[in-house]
Coordinates of C-alpha atoms (C1' of nucleotides) in Angstrom, one line a residue:
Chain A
X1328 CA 67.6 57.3 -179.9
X1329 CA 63.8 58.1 -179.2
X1330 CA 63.6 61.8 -177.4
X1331 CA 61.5 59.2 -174.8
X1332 CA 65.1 57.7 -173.8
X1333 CA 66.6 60.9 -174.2
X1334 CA 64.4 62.3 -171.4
X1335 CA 65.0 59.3 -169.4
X1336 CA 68.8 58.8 -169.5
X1337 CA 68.6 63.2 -168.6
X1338 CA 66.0 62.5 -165.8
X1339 CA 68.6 59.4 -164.7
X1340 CA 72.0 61.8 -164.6
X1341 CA 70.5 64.4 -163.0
X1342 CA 69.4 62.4 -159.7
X1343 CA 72.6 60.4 -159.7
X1344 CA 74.5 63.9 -159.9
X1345 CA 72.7 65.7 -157.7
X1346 CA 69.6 64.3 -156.1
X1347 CA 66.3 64.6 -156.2
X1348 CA 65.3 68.0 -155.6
X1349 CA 67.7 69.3 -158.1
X1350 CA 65.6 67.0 -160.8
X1351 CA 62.9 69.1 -161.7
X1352 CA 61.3 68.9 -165.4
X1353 CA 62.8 72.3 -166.4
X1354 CA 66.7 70.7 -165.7
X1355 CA 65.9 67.2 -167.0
X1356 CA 64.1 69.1 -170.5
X1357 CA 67.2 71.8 -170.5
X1358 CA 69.8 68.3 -170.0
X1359 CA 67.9 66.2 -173.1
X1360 CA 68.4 69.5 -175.3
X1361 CA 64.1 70.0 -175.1
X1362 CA 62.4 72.6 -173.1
X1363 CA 59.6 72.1 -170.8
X1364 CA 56.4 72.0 -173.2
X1365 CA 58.6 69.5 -175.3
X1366 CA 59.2 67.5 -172.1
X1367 CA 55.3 67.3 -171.1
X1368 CA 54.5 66.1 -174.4
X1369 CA 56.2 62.6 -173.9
X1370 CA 55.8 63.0 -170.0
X1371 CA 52.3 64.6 -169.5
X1372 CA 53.1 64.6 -165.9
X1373 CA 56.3 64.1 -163.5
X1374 CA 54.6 60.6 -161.9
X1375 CA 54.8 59.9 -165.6
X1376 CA 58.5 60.6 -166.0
X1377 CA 58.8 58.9 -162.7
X1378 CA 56.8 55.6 -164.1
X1379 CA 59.0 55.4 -167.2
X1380 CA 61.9 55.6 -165.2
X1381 CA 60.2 52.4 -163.3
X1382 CA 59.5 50.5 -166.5
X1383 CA 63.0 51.0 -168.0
X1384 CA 64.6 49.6 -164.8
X1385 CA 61.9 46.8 -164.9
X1386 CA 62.9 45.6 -168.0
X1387 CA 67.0 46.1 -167.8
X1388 CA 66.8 44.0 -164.1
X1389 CA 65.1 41.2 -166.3
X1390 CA 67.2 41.2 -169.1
X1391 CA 70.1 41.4 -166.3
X1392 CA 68.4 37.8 -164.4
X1393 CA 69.1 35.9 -167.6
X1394 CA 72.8 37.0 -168.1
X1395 CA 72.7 35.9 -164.1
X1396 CA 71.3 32.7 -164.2
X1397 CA 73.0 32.0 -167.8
X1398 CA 76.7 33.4 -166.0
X1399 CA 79.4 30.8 -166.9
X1400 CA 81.2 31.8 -163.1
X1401 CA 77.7 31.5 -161.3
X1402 CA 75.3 33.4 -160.6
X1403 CA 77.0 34.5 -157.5
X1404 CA 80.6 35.7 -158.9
X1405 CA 77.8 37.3 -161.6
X1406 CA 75.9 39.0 -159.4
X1407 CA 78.9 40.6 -157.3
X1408 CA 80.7 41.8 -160.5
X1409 CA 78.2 43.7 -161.1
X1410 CA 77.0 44.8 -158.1
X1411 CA 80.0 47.0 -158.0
X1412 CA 79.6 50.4 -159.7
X1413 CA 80.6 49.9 -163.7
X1414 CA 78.1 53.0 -165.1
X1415 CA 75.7 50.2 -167.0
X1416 CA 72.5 51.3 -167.8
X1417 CA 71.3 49.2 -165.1
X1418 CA 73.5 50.6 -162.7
X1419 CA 72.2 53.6 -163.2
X1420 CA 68.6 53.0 -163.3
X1421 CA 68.6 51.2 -160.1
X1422 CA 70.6 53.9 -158.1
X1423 CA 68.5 56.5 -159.2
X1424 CA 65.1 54.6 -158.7
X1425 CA 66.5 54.1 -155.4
X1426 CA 66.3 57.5 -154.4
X1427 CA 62.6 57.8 -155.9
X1428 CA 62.1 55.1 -153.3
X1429 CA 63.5 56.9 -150.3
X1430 CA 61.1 60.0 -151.5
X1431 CA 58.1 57.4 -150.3
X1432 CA 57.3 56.7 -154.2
X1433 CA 55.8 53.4 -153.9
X1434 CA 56.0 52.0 -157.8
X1435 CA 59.4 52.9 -157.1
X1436 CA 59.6 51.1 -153.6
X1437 CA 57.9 48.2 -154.8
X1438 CA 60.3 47.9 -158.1
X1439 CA 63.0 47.6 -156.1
X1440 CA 62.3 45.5 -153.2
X1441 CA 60.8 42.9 -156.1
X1442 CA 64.1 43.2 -157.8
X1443 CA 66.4 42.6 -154.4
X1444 CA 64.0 39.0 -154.0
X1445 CA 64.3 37.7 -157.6
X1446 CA 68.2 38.4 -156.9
X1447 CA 67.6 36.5 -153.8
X1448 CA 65.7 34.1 -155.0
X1449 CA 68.4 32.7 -157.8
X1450 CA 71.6 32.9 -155.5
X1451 CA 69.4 30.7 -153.2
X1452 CA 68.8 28.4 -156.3
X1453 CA 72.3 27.8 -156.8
X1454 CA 74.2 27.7 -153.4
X1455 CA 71.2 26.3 -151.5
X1456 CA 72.2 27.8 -148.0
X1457 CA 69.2 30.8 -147.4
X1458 CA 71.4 32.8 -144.4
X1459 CA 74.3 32.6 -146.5
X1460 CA 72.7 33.8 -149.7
X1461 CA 71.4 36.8 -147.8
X1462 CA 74.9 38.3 -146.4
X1463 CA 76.0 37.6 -150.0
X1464 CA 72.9 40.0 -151.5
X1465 CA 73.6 42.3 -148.9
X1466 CA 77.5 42.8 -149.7
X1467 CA 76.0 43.6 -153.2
X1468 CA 73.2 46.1 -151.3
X1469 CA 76.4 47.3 -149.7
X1470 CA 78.4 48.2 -153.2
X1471 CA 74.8 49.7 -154.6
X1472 CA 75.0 52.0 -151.5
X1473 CA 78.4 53.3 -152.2
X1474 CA 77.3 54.0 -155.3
X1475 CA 74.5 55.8 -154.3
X1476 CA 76.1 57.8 -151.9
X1477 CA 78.4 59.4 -154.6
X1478 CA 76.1 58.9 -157.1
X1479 CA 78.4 56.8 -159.0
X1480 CA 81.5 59.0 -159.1
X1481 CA 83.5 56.0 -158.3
X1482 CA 84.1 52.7 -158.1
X1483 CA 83.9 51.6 -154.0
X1484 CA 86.5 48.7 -154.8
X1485 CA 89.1 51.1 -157.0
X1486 CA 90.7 49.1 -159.1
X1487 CA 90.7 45.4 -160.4
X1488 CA 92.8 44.0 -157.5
X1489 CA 89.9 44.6 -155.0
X1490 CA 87.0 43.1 -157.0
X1491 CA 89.0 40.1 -157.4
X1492 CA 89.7 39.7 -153.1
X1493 CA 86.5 40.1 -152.5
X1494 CA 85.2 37.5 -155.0
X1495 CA 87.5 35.5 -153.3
X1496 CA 86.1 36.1 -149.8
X1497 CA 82.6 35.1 -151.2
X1498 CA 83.6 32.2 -152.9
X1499 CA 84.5 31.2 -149.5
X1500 CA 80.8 31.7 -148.6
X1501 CA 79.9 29.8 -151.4
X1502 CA 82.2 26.6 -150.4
X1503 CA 80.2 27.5 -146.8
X1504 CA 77.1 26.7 -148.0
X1505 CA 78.3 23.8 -150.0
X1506 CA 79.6 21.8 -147.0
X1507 CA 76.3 22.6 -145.2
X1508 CA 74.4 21.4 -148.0
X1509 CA 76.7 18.4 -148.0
X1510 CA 76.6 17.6 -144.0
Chain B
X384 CA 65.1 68.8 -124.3
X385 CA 66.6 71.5 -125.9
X386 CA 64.1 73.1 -129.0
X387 CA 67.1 73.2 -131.1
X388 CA 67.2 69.3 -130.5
X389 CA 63.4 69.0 -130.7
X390 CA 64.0 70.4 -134.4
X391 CA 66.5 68.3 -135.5
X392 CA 64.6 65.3 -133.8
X393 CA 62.2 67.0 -136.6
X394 CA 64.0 67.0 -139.3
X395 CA 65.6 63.8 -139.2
X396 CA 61.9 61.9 -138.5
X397 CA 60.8 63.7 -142.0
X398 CA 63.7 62.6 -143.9
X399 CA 63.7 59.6 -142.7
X400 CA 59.7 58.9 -143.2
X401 CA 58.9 61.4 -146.4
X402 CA 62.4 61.8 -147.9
X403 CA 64.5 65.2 -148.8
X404 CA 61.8 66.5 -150.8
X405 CA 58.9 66.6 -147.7
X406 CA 61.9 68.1 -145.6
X407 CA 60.8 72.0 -146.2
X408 CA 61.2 74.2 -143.1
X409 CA 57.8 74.9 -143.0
X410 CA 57.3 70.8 -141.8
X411 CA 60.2 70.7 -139.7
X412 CA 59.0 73.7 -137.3
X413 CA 55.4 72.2 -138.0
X414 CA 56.4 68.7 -136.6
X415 CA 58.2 70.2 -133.4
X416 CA 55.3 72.3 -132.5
X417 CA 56.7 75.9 -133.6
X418 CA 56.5 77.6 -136.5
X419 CA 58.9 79.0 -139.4
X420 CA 59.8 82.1 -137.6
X421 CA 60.7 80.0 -134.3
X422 CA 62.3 77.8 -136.2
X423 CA 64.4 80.4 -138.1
X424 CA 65.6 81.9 -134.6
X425 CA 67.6 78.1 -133.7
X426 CA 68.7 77.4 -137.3
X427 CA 68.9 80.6 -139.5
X428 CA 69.3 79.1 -142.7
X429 CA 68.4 75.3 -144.2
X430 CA 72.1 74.9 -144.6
X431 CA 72.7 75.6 -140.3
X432 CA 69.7 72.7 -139.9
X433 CA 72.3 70.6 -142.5
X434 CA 75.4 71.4 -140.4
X435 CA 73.3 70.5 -137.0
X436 CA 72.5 67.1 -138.3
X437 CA 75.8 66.1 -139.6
X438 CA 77.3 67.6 -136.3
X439 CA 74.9 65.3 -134.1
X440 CA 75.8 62.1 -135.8
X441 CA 79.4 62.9 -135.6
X442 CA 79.0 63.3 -132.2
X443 CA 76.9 60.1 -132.1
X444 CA 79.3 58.0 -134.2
X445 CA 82.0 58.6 -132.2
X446 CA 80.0 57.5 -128.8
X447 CA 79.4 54.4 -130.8
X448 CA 83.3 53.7 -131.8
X449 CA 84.0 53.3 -128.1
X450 CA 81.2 51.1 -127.7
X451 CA 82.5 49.1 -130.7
X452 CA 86.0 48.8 -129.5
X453 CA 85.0 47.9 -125.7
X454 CA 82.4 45.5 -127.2
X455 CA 82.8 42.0 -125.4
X456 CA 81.3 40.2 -128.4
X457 CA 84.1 41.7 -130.6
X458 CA 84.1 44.9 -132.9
X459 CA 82.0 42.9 -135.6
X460 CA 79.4 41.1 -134.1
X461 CA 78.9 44.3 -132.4
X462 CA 79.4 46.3 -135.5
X463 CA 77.0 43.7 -137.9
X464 CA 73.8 43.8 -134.7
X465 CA 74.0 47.4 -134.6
X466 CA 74.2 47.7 -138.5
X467 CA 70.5 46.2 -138.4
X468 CA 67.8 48.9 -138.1
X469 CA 66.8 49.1 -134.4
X470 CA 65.7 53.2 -134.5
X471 CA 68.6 54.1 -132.4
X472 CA 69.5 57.6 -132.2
X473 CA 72.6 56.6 -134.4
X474 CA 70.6 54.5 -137.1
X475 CA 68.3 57.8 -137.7
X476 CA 71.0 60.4 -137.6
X477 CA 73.0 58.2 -140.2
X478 CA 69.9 57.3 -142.5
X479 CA 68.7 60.5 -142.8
X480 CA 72.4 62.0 -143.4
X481 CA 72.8 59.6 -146.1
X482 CA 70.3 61.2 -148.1
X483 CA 71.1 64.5 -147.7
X484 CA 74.7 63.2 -148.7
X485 CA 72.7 61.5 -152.3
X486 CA 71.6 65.3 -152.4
X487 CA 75.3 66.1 -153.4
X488 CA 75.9 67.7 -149.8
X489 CA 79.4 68.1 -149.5
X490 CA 79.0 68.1 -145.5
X491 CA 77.1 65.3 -145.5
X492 CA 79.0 63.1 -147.9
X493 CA 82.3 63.9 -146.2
X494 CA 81.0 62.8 -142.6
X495 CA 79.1 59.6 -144.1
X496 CA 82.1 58.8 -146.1
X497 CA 85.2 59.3 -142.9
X498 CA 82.5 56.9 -140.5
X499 CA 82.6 54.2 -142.8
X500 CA 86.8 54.6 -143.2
X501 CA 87.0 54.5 -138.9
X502 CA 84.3 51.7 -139.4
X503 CA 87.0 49.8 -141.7
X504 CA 90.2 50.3 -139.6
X505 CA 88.5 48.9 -136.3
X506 CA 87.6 45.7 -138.2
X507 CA 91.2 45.8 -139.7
X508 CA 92.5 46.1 -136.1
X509 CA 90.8 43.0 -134.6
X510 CA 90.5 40.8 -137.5
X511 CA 94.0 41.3 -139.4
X512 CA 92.7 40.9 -143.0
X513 CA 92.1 44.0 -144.9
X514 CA 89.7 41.7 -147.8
X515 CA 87.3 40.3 -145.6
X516 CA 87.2 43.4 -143.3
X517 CA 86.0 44.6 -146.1
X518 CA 83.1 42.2 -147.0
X519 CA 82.3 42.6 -143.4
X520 CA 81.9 46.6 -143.9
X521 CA 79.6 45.6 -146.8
X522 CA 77.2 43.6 -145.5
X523 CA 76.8 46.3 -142.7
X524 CA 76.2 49.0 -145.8
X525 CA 73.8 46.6 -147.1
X526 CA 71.5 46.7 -143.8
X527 CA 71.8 50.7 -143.7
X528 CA 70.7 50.6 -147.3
X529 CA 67.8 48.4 -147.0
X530 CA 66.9 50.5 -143.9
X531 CA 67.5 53.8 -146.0
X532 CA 64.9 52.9 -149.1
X533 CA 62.2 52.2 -146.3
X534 CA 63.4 54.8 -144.2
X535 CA 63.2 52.2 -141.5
X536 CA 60.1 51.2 -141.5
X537 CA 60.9 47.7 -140.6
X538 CA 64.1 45.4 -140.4
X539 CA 65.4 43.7 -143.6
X540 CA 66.2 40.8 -140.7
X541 CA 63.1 40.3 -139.5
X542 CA 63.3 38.8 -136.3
X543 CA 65.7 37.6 -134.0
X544 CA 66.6 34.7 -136.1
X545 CA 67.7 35.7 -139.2
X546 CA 70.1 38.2 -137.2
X547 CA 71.2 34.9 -136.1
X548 CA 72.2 33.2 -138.5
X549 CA 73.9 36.5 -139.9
X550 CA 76.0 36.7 -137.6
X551 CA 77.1 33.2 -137.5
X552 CA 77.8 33.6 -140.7
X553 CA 79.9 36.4 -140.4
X554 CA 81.6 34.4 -137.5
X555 CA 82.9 32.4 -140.1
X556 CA 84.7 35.0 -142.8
X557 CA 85.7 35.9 -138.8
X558 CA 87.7 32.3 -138.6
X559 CA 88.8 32.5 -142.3
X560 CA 90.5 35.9 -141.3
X561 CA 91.9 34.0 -138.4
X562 CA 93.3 31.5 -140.7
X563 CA 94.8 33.6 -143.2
X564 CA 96.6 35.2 -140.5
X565 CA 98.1 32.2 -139.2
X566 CA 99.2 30.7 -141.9
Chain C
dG887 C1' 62.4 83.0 -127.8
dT888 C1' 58.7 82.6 -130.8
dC889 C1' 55.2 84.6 -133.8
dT890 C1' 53.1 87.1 -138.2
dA891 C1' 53.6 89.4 -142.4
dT892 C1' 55.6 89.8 -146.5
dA893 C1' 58.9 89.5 -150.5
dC894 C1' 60.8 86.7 -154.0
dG895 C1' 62.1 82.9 -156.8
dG896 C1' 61.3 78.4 -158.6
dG897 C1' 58.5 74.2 -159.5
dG898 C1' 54.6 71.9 -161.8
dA899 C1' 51.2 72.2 -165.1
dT900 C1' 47.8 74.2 -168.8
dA901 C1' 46.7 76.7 -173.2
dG902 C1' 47.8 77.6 -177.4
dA903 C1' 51.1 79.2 -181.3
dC904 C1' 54.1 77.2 -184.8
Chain D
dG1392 C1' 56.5 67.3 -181.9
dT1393 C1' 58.3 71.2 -179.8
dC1394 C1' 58.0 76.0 -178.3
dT1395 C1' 56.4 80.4 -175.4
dA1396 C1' 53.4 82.4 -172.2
dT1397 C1' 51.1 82.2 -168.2
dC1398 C1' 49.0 80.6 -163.7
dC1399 C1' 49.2 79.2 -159.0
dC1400 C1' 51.4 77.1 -155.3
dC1401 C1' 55.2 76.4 -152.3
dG1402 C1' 59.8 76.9 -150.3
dT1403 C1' 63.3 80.1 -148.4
dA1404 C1' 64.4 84.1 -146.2
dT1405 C1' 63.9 88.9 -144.0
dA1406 C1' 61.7 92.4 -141.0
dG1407 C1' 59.7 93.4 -137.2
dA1408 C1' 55.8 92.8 -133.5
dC1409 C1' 55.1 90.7 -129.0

DNA sequence: GTCTATACGGGGATAGAC
DNA sequence: GTCTATCCCCGTATAGAC
């Protein structure tokens, strides 16, 4: 693994462990196994650290859309899987950009909010009904938030059995917008 | 008002607009018109301005489970229009407690974490299935979190409408509860 | 009850050695 | 490509004046 990535998945664990104000460059070098000089040589800055953090999370939510729309249970079952905490690498980028965003960092603000209407965007594709597909990205928003609120110690639904009732409550949604397509 | 409320008012607007980082004593006392030393005399440590926020949404929370539980729309219409960003006194104290709680703050994690749980049980009371109670409590999350990366800047339902047809929707995994428990 | 002055540590960033 | 040394600013907290 490039040190770059090194940095980044350090700069990642340390604001899903403990915030933002614990992730300064001396912890995230001291958690890659660099020290600070060694950090500002790949990161000549923290909005650069902060930037690369953006692009990497750009990149994974993209890769992430095709698995989506390419999902053999729909992009809807697809998209609540895994909007429930699993520890993937995008998981973990989103959660932690998330906080950047709440610090007012607008590349990080932006990044997410684009990545929310893409998600959007497809459910809408393939269930048709727009109200409908926005309570369904929101239950996602809501499992992203419990994730963010323990910074991914654990799972919101614990346990197989709970994923698999609430897939089955938004299936439900999903026949919803299937007879108001059809009527 | 009270100065000591005058700060927290304060604290919570910072957090809320500029995030954890911005939240430095120096800006609290600034942005209630007193300065460090003043500031110092109400709250004597960062961790007693902490301990005043998370005691001021308990006390809010709790105002708002009676309203919930008297509401004559039902607990989760109530529960999902009040979920919304609106500015209330309750939607600041809990956005900006959230992110203290993302800072690793045991305090604040703990009081977040038991107001969703007293959330969950009143929609178990009224609608019977523990599943879609569940979903309901989710799509609430999802409209704190979109409120929380803007730090409420503006509602993720914009406008009257789309609040709507949220609600209606929710009105249905309503009936489906309904169902389930009849049959 | 609120202010100023001051101490101290830590965070971001630069220069330059290796 | 990574390290140490150093600078300056800022955040927290204490002491004490008014």
């Amino acid at each position: 693994m490039s040190a770059r990535d090194a940095l980044l998945d350090a700069y990642e664990a340390i604001l899903l462990d403990d915030g933002v104000r614990a992730a300064t460059l001396e912890a995230v070098a001291a958690r890659a196994g660099v020290s600070k000089g060694g950090l500002l040589y790949h990161f000549p800055s923290k909005d650069a650290l902060v930037a690369g953090l953006v692009a990497r999370l750009e990149a994974l939510a993209a890769e992430d859309r095709d698995r989506m729309r390419q999902a053999p249970e729909g992009a809807v079952r697809y998209y609540i899987r895994t909007s429930n905490w699993s520890g993937s690498s995008l998981d973990r980028a989103l959660v932690a950009t998330s906080q950047l965003a709440q610090e007012s960092d607008v590349a990080a603000r932006d990044v997410v909010a684009r990545i929310g209407q893409e998600w959007l965007e497809l459910i809408v594709e393939q269930i048709g009904d727009r109200a409908i597909s926005r309570a369904i990205l929101l239950i996602g928003d809501g499992l992203y938030y419990n994730a963010a609120l323990t910074g991914g110690t654990y799972n919101t639904l614990t346990g197989e059995q709970s994923l698999e009732e609430l897939l089955e409550v938004v299936d439900h949604l999903v026949e919803l917008a299937g007879a108001r397509r059809a009527s």
